[in-house]
Amino acid sequence: MGLLNRNFGRILVFVYAVLALSATGRATVQISTKFDKAPLQYSLSALAALVYILATWALGTSRKATAVVVVTVEFFAVLIIGATNSASVPLDKQTVWTDFGSGYGYVPLLLPFVVVWWLWRNRDRRPAV
């Protein structure tokens, strides 16, 4: 694997780690201070944190198949939650994936595509035995 590919992989791990920390912090505050106000949304925030933690681990340890599964779950969660939760949801009841991740610059919507592209581009091309 070339230096550019390896460095891009490290950038992806870093971005997922930042999202993991951000989503974990958000979910922790939401659940510990006002869970009774929006239990579904705050549980979804915790799910987002778990997905980002798993994606960081899978990419950081070169578990490619696991990474594909996790980012696929992320993508569909962003689509489903983005379609059902609009930006009109009050800020204190939003999740990372509300309005397709607009509060995070749409990174949650776009990042799975980048990961799958990068993994496909760097797949093992040796013939199966």
Short mmCIF file of C-alpha atoms in Angstrom, two decimals:
data_model
loop_
_atom_site.label_atom_id
_atom_site.label_comp_id
_atom_site.label_asym_id
_atom_site.label_seq_id
_atom_site.Cartn_x
_atom_site.Cartn_y
_atom_site.Cartn_z
CA MET A 1 0.00 0.00 0.00
CA GLY A 2 1.43 3.35 -0.98
CA LEU A 3 2.19 6.17 1.40
CA LEU A 4 -0.69 8.28 0.04
CA ASN A 5 -3.20 5.45 0.55
CA ARG A 6 -1.90 4.73 4.05
CA ASN A 7 -2.10 8.41 5.01
CA PHE A 8 -5.60 8.74 3.59
CA GLY A 9 -6.60 5.72 5.67
CA ARG A 10 -5.20 7.41 8.76
CA ILE A 11 -7.22 10.52 7.95
CA LEU A 12 -10.38 8.40 7.74
CA VAL A 13 -9.61 6.82 11.11
CA PHE A 14 -9.01 10.28 12.58
CA VAL A 15 -12.30 11.65 11.19
CA TYR A 16 -14.22 8.68 12.59
CA ALA A 17 -12.47 9.08 15.95
CA VAL A 18 -13.52 12.74 16.09
CA LEU A 19 -17.10 11.77 15.22
CA ALA A 20 -16.99 9.02 17.86
CA LEU A 21 -15.86 11.46 20.54
CA SER A 22 -18.38 14.07 19.46
CA ALA A 23 -21.32 11.66 19.29
CA THR A 24 -20.34 10.01 22.58
CA GLY A 25 -20.17 13.37 24.31
CA ARG A 26 -23.47 14.47 22.85
CA ALA A 27 -25.23 11.22 23.78
CA THR A 28 -23.76 11.22 27.29
CA VAL A 29 -24.99 14.73 28.00
CA GLN A 30 -28.40 14.11 26.43
CA ILE A 31 -29.01 10.83 28.22
CA SER A 32 -27.68 11.93 31.61
CA THR A 33 -29.47 15.28 31.75
CA LYS A 34 -32.75 15.03 29.83
CA PHE A 35 -33.41 11.49 28.64
CA ASP A 36 -37.08 11.70 29.67
CA LYS A 37 -37.71 14.55 27.17
CA ALA A 38 -36.75 12.62 24.01
CA PRO A 39 -35.70 9.04 24.76
CA LEU A 40 -35.81 7.89 21.13
CA GLN A 41 -33.63 10.71 19.81
CA TYR A 42 -31.13 10.37 22.64
CA SER A 43 -30.96 6.61 22.17
CA LEU A 44 -30.25 7.26 18.48
CA SER A 45 -27.43 9.57 19.52
CA ALA A 46 -25.98 6.71 21.55
CA LEU A 47 -26.37 4.40 18.55
CA ALA A 48 -24.50 6.93 16.40
CA ALA A 49 -21.70 7.01 18.97
CA LEU A 50 -21.49 3.21 18.94
CA VAL A 51 -21.41 3.12 15.14
CA TYR A 52 -18.59 5.68 15.04
CA ILE A 53 -16.61 3.82 17.69
CA LEU A 54 -16.97 0.57 15.74
CA ALA A 55 -16.04 2.25 12.46
CA THR A 56 -12.94 3.77 14.05
CA TRP A 57 -11.92 0.37 15.41
CA ALA A 58 -12.62 -1.48 12.16
CA LEU A 59 -10.71 1.00 10.01
CA GLY A 60 -7.88 1.34 12.50
CA THR A 61 -7.36 -2.41 12.71
CA SER A 62 -7.85 -3.10 8.98
CA ARG A 63 -11.04 -5.10 9.50
CA LYS A 64 -12.31 -4.24 6.03
CA ALA A 65 -15.41 -6.44 5.97
CA THR A 66 -16.50 -5.12 9.36
CA ALA A 67 -15.84 -1.55 8.23
CA VAL A 68 -18.05 -2.02 5.18
CA VAL A 69 -20.89 -3.39 7.32
CA VAL A 70 -20.59 -0.60 9.89
CA VAL A 71 -20.47 2.26 7.37
CA THR A 72 -23.39 0.70 5.49
CA VAL A 73 -25.40 0.72 8.72
CA GLU A 74 -24.29 4.32 9.24
CA PHE A 75 -25.39 5.33 5.74
CA PHE A 76 -28.85 3.80 6.05
CA ALA A 77 -29.30 5.20 9.55
CA VAL A 78 -28.43 8.68 8.28
CA LEU A 79 -30.93 8.27 5.43
CA ILE A 80 -33.74 6.94 7.61
CA ILE A 81 -33.25 9.36 10.48
CA GLY A 82 -32.55 12.24 8.12
CA ALA A 83 -35.81 11.57 6.27
CA THR A 84 -37.87 11.27 9.44
CA ASN A 85 -36.24 13.99 11.58
CA SER A 86 -36.14 17.35 9.94
CA ALA A 87 -34.08 20.37 10.91
CA SER A 88 -37.23 21.72 12.55
CA VAL A 89 -36.51 19.42 15.50
CA PRO A 90 -35.35 21.62 18.39
CA LEU A 91 -31.56 21.70 18.77
CA ASP A 92 -31.70 20.04 22.17
CA LYS A 93 -33.51 17.02 20.67
CA GLN A 94 -31.40 16.49 17.55
CA THR A 95 -29.10 13.57 16.86
CA VAL A 96 -25.87 13.45 14.86
CA TRP A 97 -27.93 12.15 11.95
CA THR A 98 -30.83 14.66 12.10
CA ASP A 99 -31.42 16.34 8.73
CA PHE A 100 -28.89 13.99 7.08
CA GLY A 101 -26.09 15.16 9.38
CA SER A 102 -26.39 18.84 8.43
CA GLY A 103 -25.19 19.88 11.89
CA TYR A 104 -21.95 18.08 11.12
CA GLY A 105 -21.54 19.48 7.62
CA TYR A 106 -23.21 16.44 6.02
CA VAL A 107 -20.08 14.44 6.85
CA PRO A 108 -22.20 11.55 8.26
CA LEU A 109 -23.97 11.27 4.91
CA LEU A 110 -20.88 11.49 2.70
CA LEU A 111 -18.26 9.65 4.74
CA PRO A 112 -19.60 6.12 4.16
CA PHE A 113 -19.20 6.62 0.40
CA VAL A 114 -15.62 7.76 0.87
CA VAL A 115 -14.81 4.77 3.08
CA VAL A 116 -16.32 2.21 0.70
CA TRP A 117 -14.55 3.85 -2.26
CA TRP A 118 -11.23 3.83 -0.40
CA LEU A 119 -11.62 0.22 0.72
CA TRP A 120 -12.59 -0.88 -2.80
CA ARG A 121 -9.64 1.00 -4.30
CA ASN A 122 -7.27 -0.65 -1.84
CA ARG A 123 -8.74 -4.15 -1.94
CA ASP A 124 -6.56 -7.19 -1.99
CA ARG A 125 -6.21 -8.16 -5.64
CA ARG A 126 -4.59 -11.53 -5.07
CA PRO A 127 -6.58 -14.42 -6.48
CA ALA A 128 -8.56 -16.43 -3.98
CA VAL A 129 -7.15 -19.89 -3.29
#
